[in-house]
Amino acid sequence: MRVLGIDPGLTRCGVGVVDGLPGRPGKLVGYFVVRTDTGDDIAQRLLHLDRGLTDLVAEHRPDAVAVERVFAQHNVRTVMGTAQASGIALLAGARAGVPVQTYTPSEVKAAVTGSGTAGKAQVTSMVTRLLQLDAPPRPADAADALALAICHIWRGGTRAKIQAAALAAARRSPR
Amino acid sequence: MRVLGIDPGLTRCGVGVVDGLPGRPGKLVGYFVVRTDTGDDIAQRLLHLDRGLTDLVAEHRPDAVAVERVFAQHNVRTVMGTAQASGIALLAGARAGVPVQTYTPSEVKAAVTGSGTAGKAQVTSMVTRLLQLDAPPRPADAADALALAICHIWRGGTRAKIQAAALAAARRSPR
């Protein structure tokens, strides 16, 4: 399966595309950063982000999109822009008709490093090793987006199967 | 000028359309609420909101879109959804090529009631009076969206002129 991970951000939004199967080393397809100009007004920045993400989804035709969940308690100054960017990211997947899943930062860290409290350097190091890259992906937003894609391949496949089974069971049982 | 105001929300997103000129009583074109199902996943909810808002913008062809600015410090539990909805609202205007302006809640309250700390009932009461409606718009999200549109007509016209003049001056002066 091909997964497109998005680490939402208004100034820099990381995108990482990985092909893989649960339990196997994934294969890097590519990573990208969509940047918006801090001097532009917010509506134009979101429009630019929407176009960039929509183009990347159309180009790579992923089987799933994985987006990092944003929390209100972190970085209060930038969190509103990040939340708005995450809305655009979720929309980009949904508009393309691709299943979209969100993951918390600790789910992503745990998936690639084994620890939910791992630092950024450790995540980057593991992404580099797991995808057998010659050099660490830069900037860190791109590494985080690749980690999200790996996380979905390893965890999301299972979760999607559980959800599908639960849905099928609910449909079979009378209400 | 015709202004489409949006009071962003994930469960209920208010939309109000007003025709008017600065200093004159505005005329109601219509008000609407785009609702999304709390049982749906976030990406589907944002997609539904995007379609609803995009349709309303296409139908009413406003000269400007006014969106309420969301702050991180209020309602921490729901603020992320509201922020994501506001991103979709800003995008809906920008994608249609319509100028988009944001206003703080106190700017909107001050514009329609004269006080930046007015309560919801007072805002609804003034919107009803200013637009000469037979009954207060319900739900309150719709009244807030209409207040945003009125606020833009009364304040935004001036602000847009100042911005255009500043831009023109900056272009004339050598860097």
Short mmCIF file of C-alpha atoms in Angstrom, two decimals:
data_model
loop_
_atom_site.label_atom_id
_atom_site.label_comp_id
_atom_site.label_asym_id
_atom_site.label_seq_id
_atom_site.Cartn_x
_atom_site.Cartn_y
_atom_site.Cartn_z
CA MET A 1 0.00 0.00 0.00
CA ARG A 2 1.04 3.59 -0.61
CA VAL A 3 0.60 6.10 2.20
CA LEU A 4 0.98 9.86 2.03
CA GLY A 5 1.83 11.33 5.44
CA ILE A 6 1.24 14.99 6.23
CA ASP A 7 2.86 16.89 9.13
CA PRO A 8 0.60 19.95 9.09
CA GLY A 9 2.08 23.41 9.32
CA LEU A 10 1.24 26.79 7.88
CA THR A 11 4.78 27.99 7.16
CA ARG A 12 6.21 24.54 6.36
CA CYS A 13 3.97 21.53 5.78
CA GLY A 14 5.85 18.24 5.47
CA VAL A 15 4.66 15.54 3.08
CA GLY A 16 6.15 12.03 2.87
CA VAL A 17 5.12 9.21 0.56
CA VAL A 18 6.01 5.59 1.39
CA ASP A 19 5.14 2.25 -0.20
CA GLY A 20 5.02 -0.66 2.20
CA LEU A 21 3.34 -3.52 3.95
CA PRO A 22 2.94 -4.11 7.70
CA GLY A 23 6.07 -5.67 9.18
CA ARG A 24 8.27 -5.08 6.12
CA PRO A 25 10.75 -2.26 5.53
CA GLY A 26 8.97 0.46 3.57
CA LYS A 27 10.21 2.07 0.39
CA LEU A 28 10.58 5.82 -0.01
CA VAL A 29 8.60 7.29 -2.89
CA GLY A 30 9.43 10.92 -2.11
CA TYR A 31 9.22 13.72 0.38
CA PHE A 32 8.23 17.32 -0.02
CA VAL A 33 7.65 20.52 1.90
CA VAL A 34 4.85 22.89 0.97
CA ARG A 35 5.86 26.37 2.14
CA THR A 36 3.69 29.44 2.44
CA ASP A 37 4.80 33.03 2.71
CA THR A 38 4.41 34.52 6.20
CA GLY A 39 3.80 37.90 4.53
CA ASP A 40 0.68 36.69 2.70
CA ASP A 41 -2.72 36.86 4.34
CA ILE A 42 -4.09 33.72 5.95
CA ALA A 43 -6.67 32.91 3.24
CA GLN A 44 -4.01 33.07 0.49
CA ARG A 45 -1.65 30.89 2.55
CA LEU A 46 -4.34 28.24 3.05
CA LEU A 47 -5.19 28.39 -0.67
CA HIS A 48 -1.53 27.84 -1.58
CA LEU A 49 -1.32 24.94 0.88
CA ASP A 50 -4.54 23.42 -0.48
CA ARG A 51 -3.22 23.54 -4.03
CA GLY A 52 0.15 22.06 -3.05
CA LEU A 53 -1.38 19.18 -1.08
CA THR A 54 -4.11 18.51 -3.65
CA ASP A 55 -1.44 18.31 -6.39
CA LEU A 56 0.72 15.91 -4.35
CA VAL A 57 -2.26 13.63 -3.59
CA ALA A 58 -3.28 13.65 -7.28
CA GLU A 59 0.30 12.93 -8.38
CA HIS A 60 0.99 10.06 -5.97
CA ARG A 61 -2.49 8.49 -5.75
CA PRO A 62 -2.00 7.12 -2.22
CA ASP A 63 -4.21 4.35 -0.78
CA ALA A 64 -4.42 6.34 2.45
CA VAL A 65 -3.51 9.74 3.88
CA ALA A 66 -2.14 9.99 7.46
CA VAL A 67 -2.25 13.36 9.21
CA GLU A 68 -0.71 14.29 12.55
CA ARG A 69 -3.29 15.30 15.14
CA VAL A 70 -2.83 18.80 16.53
CA PHE A 71 -3.35 19.54 20.21
CA ALA A 72 -4.51 22.79 21.73
CA GLN A 73 -2.12 22.71 24.66
CA HIS A 74 1.10 22.92 22.61
CA ASN A 75 2.64 26.09 21.15
CA VAL A 76 -0.33 28.36 21.77
CA ARG A 77 1.11 31.09 19.57
CA THR A 78 1.25 28.99 16.39
CA VAL A 79 -1.38 26.38 17.17
CA MET A 80 -4.25 28.11 15.37
CA GLY A 81 -2.32 28.23 12.09
CA THR A 82 -1.28 24.62 12.54
CA ALA A 83 -4.89 23.61 13.24
CA GLN A 84 -6.10 25.45 10.14
CA ALA A 85 -3.37 23.77 8.09
CA SER A 86 -4.41 20.38 9.48
CA GLY A 87 -7.99 21.10 8.37
CA ILE A 88 -6.70 21.75 4.84
CA ALA A 89 -4.63 18.53 4.99
CA LEU A 90 -7.61 16.40 6.08
CA LEU A 91 -9.72 18.02 3.36
CA ALA A 92 -7.12 17.34 0.66
CA GLY A 93 -7.33 13.60 1.37
CA ALA A 94 -11.12 13.53 1.75
CA ARG A 95 -11.71 15.53 -1.44
CA ALA A 96 -9.63 13.02 -3.38
CA GLY A 97 -11.80 10.21 -1.97
CA VAL A 98 -8.84 8.72 -0.09
CA PRO A 99 -9.29 7.30 3.45
CA VAL A 100 -7.79 9.72 5.97
CA GLN A 101 -6.49 8.72 9.40
CA THR A 102 -5.06 10.89 12.16
CA TYR A 103 -2.32 9.90 14.60
CA THR A 104 -1.05 11.58 17.74
CA PRO A 105 2.64 12.55 17.86
CA SER A 106 3.26 9.85 20.49
CA GLU A 107 1.61 7.16 18.33
CA VAL A 108 3.95 8.13 15.49
CA LYS A 109 7.04 8.20 17.71
CA ALA A 110 6.15 4.84 19.26
CA ALA A 111 5.58 3.30 15.83
CA VAL A 112 9.01 4.21 14.46
CA THR A 113 11.22 4.29 17.59
CA GLY A 114 9.40 2.08 20.10
CA SER A 115 9.02 5.03 22.48
CA GLY A 116 6.17 7.56 22.54
CA THR A 117 8.47 10.14 24.09
CA ALA A 118 11.34 9.90 21.59
CA GLY A 119 12.95 13.14 20.43
CA LYS A 120 12.95 14.54 16.90
CA ALA A 121 16.52 13.40 16.22
CA GLN A 122 15.62 9.82 17.14
CA VAL A 123 12.57 9.87 14.85
CA THR A 124 14.68 11.22 11.97
CA SER A 125 17.37 8.62 12.64
CA MET A 126 14.88 5.74 12.59
CA VAL A 127 13.09 7.03 9.46
CA THR A 128 16.49 7.19 7.72
CA ARG A 129 17.31 3.62 8.79
CA LEU A 130 13.86 2.11 8.11
CA LEU A 131 13.66 3.56 4.61
CA GLN A 132 17.39 2.83 3.98
CA LEU A 133 18.11 6.43 3.00
CA ASP A 134 21.66 7.66 2.31
CA ALA A 135 21.04 10.83 4.35
CA PRO A 136 18.48 12.03 6.89
CA PRO A 137 15.47 13.74 5.26
CA ARG A 138 15.56 17.51 5.70
CA PRO A 139 13.82 19.54 7.00
CA ALA A 140 12.49 17.74 10.08
CA ASP A 141 8.90 18.34 8.88
CA ALA A 142 9.58 15.96 5.98
CA ALA A 143 11.03 13.32 8.33
CA ASP A 144 7.93 13.62 10.53
CA ALA A 145 5.68 13.20 7.51
CA LEU A 146 7.57 10.03 6.48
CA ALA A 147 7.25 8.75 10.07
CA LEU A 148 3.49 9.29 9.83
CA ALA A 149 3.32 7.28 6.62
CA ILE A 150 5.34 4.44 8.20
CA CYS A 151 3.13 4.60 11.30
CA HIS A 152 0.02 4.20 9.16
CA ILE A 153 1.47 1.27 7.23
CA TRP A 154 2.40 -0.53 10.44
CA ARG A 155 -0.56 0.41 12.61
CA GLY A 156 -3.27 1.74 10.35
CA GLY A 157 -3.62 -1.39 8.30
CA THR A 158 -4.56 -3.25 11.46
CA ARG A 159 -6.78 -0.45 12.71
CA ALA A 160 -8.59 -0.19 9.38
CA LYS A 161 -9.29 -3.95 9.44
CA ILE A 162 -10.68 -3.71 12.99
CA GLN A 163 -12.89 -0.77 12.03
CA ALA A 164 -14.13 -2.54 8.89
CA ALA A 165 -14.91 -5.68 10.94
CA ALA A 166 -16.75 -3.62 13.58
CA LEU A 167 -18.73 -1.84 10.87
CA ALA A 168 -19.64 -5.14 9.19
CA ALA A 169 -20.71 -6.60 12.56
CA ALA A 170 -22.83 -3.52 13.32
CA ARG A 171 -24.53 -3.85 9.95
CA ARG A 172 -25.29 -7.54 10.56
CA SER A 173 -26.77 -6.99 14.02
CA PRO A 174 -30.33 -5.59 14.26
CA ARG A 175 -30.61 -2.10 15.79
CA MET B 1 -21.62 45.39 -1.93
CA ARG B 2 -22.60 41.85 -0.97
CA VAL B 3 -20.81 40.22 1.95
CA LEU B 4 -20.98 36.60 3.06
CA GLY B 5 -20.16 36.24 6.75
CA ILE B 6 -19.04 32.92 8.22
CA ASP B 7 -19.11 32.05 11.93
CA PRO B 8 -16.89 28.95 11.79
CA GLY B 9 -17.89 25.81 13.63
CA LEU B 10 -17.53 22.11 13.02
CA THR B 11 -20.96 21.00 14.29
CA ARG B 12 -22.80 24.16 13.23
CA CYS B 13 -21.26 26.73 10.89
CA GLY B 14 -23.30 29.92 10.51
CA VAL B 15 -23.45 31.73 7.18
CA GLY B 16 -25.10 35.11 6.65
CA VAL B 17 -25.38 37.10 3.42
CA VAL B 18 -26.04 40.84 3.48
CA ASP B 19 -26.18 43.52 0.79
CA GLY B 20 -25.21 46.98 1.96
CA LEU B 21 -23.11 50.12 1.89
CA PRO B 22 -21.17 51.74 4.74
CA GLY B 23 -23.44 53.88 6.93
CA ARG B 24 -26.69 52.58 5.45
CA PRO B 25 -28.98 49.88 6.83
CA GLY B 26 -28.06 46.59 5.16
CA LYS B 27 -30.48 44.23 3.45
CA LEU B 28 -30.73 40.55 4.34
CA VAL B 29 -30.12 38.19 1.43
CA GLY B 30 -30.28 35.00 3.50
CA TYR B 31 -28.82 33.01 6.34
CA PHE B 32 -27.89 29.37 6.60
CA VAL B 33 -26.31 26.84 8.91
CA VAL B 34 -24.04 24.10 7.58
CA ARG B 35 -24.21 21.19 10.02
CA THR B 36 -21.92 18.20 10.19
CA ASP B 37 -22.56 14.91 11.94
CA THR B 38 -20.59 14.46 15.18
CA GLY B 39 -20.55 10.71 14.45
CA ASP B 40 -18.62 11.14 11.17
CA ASP B 41 -14.85 11.21 11.14
CA ILE B 42 -13.14 14.57 11.02
CA ALA B 43 -12.05 14.40 7.36
CA GLN B 44 -15.62 13.64 6.21
CA ARG B 45 -16.99 16.46 8.37
CA LEU B 46 -14.54 18.96 6.87
CA LEU B 47 -15.38 17.71 3.37
CA HIS B 48 -19.10 18.21 4.03
CA LEU B 49 -18.42 21.70 5.39
CA ASP B 50 -16.21 22.55 2.40
CA ARG B 51 -18.95 21.50 -0.03
CA GLY B 52 -21.65 23.43 1.85
CA LEU B 53 -19.61 26.64 2.05
CA THR B 54 -18.32 26.37 -1.53
CA ASP B 55 -21.91 25.96 -2.76
CA LEU B 56 -23.13 28.98 -0.77
CA VAL B 57 -20.28 31.17 -2.08
CA ALA B 58 -20.97 30.04 -5.66
CA GLU B 59 -24.70 30.64 -5.27
CA HIS B 60 -24.48 34.12 -3.72
CA ARG B 61 -21.34 35.46 -5.49
CA PRO B 62 -20.34 37.81 -2.66
CA ASP B 63 -17.91 40.72 -3.19
CA ALA B 64 -16.18 39.72 0.05
CA VAL B 65 -16.14 36.96 2.64
CA ALA B 66 -15.80 37.84 6.35
CA VAL B 67 -14.72 35.09 8.77
CA GLU B 68 -14.59 35.27 12.56
CA ARG B 69 -11.07 34.86 13.92
CA VAL B 70 -10.63 31.96 16.31
CA PHE B 71 -8.51 32.26 19.44
CA ALA B 72 -6.61 29.50 21.18
CA GLN B 73 -7.51 30.58 24.69
CA HIS B 74 -11.27 30.00 24.41
CA ASN B 75 -13.09 26.66 24.75
CA VAL B 76 -9.98 24.48 24.62
CA ARG B 77 -12.02 21.32 24.14
CA THR B 78 -13.71 22.44 20.90
CA VAL B 79 -11.18 25.01 19.68
CA MET B 80 -9.27 22.64 17.39
CA GLY B 81 -12.42 21.70 15.47
CA THR B 82 -13.40 25.36 15.27
CA ALA B 83 -9.93 26.28 14.01
CA GLN B 84 -10.06 23.55 11.36
CA ALA B 85 -13.53 24.76 10.31
CA SER B 86 -12.20 28.33 10.08
CA GLY B 87 -9.43 27.07 7.78
CA ILE B 88 -12.08 25.54 5.51
CA ALA B 89 -14.10 28.79 5.62
CA LEU B 90 -11.09 30.94 4.65
CA LEU B 91 -10.26 28.48 1.87
CA ALA B 92 -13.83 28.53 0.50
CA GLY B 93 -13.57 32.28 -0.05
CA ALA B 94 -10.01 32.20 -1.41
CA ARG B 95 -10.73 29.33 -3.81
CA ALA B 96 -13.61 31.33 -5.30
CA GLY B 97 -11.24 34.26 -5.83
CA VAL B 98 -13.17 36.43 -3.36
CA PRO B 99 -11.30 38.77 -0.93
CA VAL B 100 -11.39 37.28 2.55
CA GLN B 101 -11.13 39.30 5.76
CA THR B 102 -11.06 38.10 9.36
CA TYR B 103 -12.52 39.94 12.35
CA THR B 104 -12.18 39.31 16.06
CA PRO B 105 -15.36 38.68 18.05
CA SER B 106 -14.95 42.06 19.78
CA GLU B 107 -14.61 43.90 16.46
CA VAL B 108 -17.88 42.33 15.34
CA LYS B 109 -19.67 43.10 18.60
CA ALA B 110 -18.41 46.69 18.58
CA ALA B 111 -19.51 47.15 14.96
CA VAL B 112 -23.13 46.12 15.54
CA THR B 113 -23.74 47.08 19.19
CA GLY B 114 -21.15 49.77 19.91
CA SER B 115 -19.58 47.61 22.62
CA GLY B 116 -16.83 45.03 22.15
CA THR B 117 -18.04 43.16 25.22
CA ALA B 118 -21.73 42.87 24.27
CA GLY B 119 -23.46 39.54 24.89
CA LYS B 120 -24.91 37.20 22.28
CA ALA B 121 -28.50 38.35 22.94
CA GLN B 122 -27.51 41.97 22.32
CA VAL B 123 -25.77 41.05 19.04
CA THR B 124 -28.84 39.08 17.89
CA SER B 125 -31.13 41.95 18.89
CA MET B 126 -29.11 44.52 16.93
CA VAL B 127 -28.79 42.28 13.87
CA THR B 128 -32.59 41.85 13.91
CA ARG B 129 -33.09 45.61 14.16
CA LEU B 130 -30.39 46.65 11.64
CA LEU B 131 -31.65 44.25 8.98
CA GLN B 132 -35.31 45.02 9.87
CA LEU B 133 -36.16 41.34 10.36
CA ASP B 134 -39.54 40.22 11.68
CA ALA B 135 -37.92 37.74 14.06
CA PRO B 136 -34.41 37.13 15.44
CA PRO B 137 -32.32 34.83 13.23
CA ARG B 138 -31.97 31.36 14.73
CA PRO B 139 -29.70 29.67 15.65
CA ALA B 140 -27.29 32.19 17.18
CA ASP B 141 -24.55 31.02 14.78
CA ALA B 142 -26.58 32.51 11.92
CA ALA B 143 -27.03 35.80 13.79
CA ASP B 144 -23.27 35.94 14.41
CA ALA B 145 -22.59 35.32 10.72
CA LEU B 146 -24.93 38.17 9.78
CA ALA B 147 -23.17 40.41 12.32
CA LEU B 148 -19.85 39.56 10.63
CA ALA B 149 -21.24 40.56 7.24
CA ILE B 150 -22.56 43.86 8.66
CA CYS B 151 -19.21 44.44 10.39
CA HIS B 152 -17.36 43.99 7.09
CA ILE B 153 -19.69 46.34 5.24
CA TRP B 154 -19.24 49.06 7.87
CA ARG B 155 -15.58 48.54 8.71
CA GLY B 156 -14.05 46.42 5.99
CA GLY B 157 -14.76 48.79 3.16
CA THR B 158 -12.66 51.41 4.94
CA ARG B 159 -9.97 48.94 5.87
CA ALA B 160 -9.74 47.60 2.31
CA LYS B 161 -9.30 51.16 1.01
CA ILE B 162 -6.52 51.84 3.52
CA GLN B 163 -4.77 48.60 2.59
CA ALA B 164 -5.09 49.32 -1.14
CA ALA B 165 -3.70 52.85 -0.61
CA ALA B 166 -0.78 51.50 1.46
CA LEU B 167 -0.05 48.89 -1.23
CA ALA B 168 -0.15 51.51 -3.98
CA ALA B 169 2.18 53.78 -1.95
CA ALA B 170 4.59 50.89 -1.34
CA ARG B 171 4.66 50.14 -5.07
CA ARG B 172 5.41 53.76 -5.92
CA SER B 173 8.27 54.09 -3.43
CA PRO B 174 11.65 52.51 -4.36
CA ARG B 175 12.74 49.57 -2.16
#
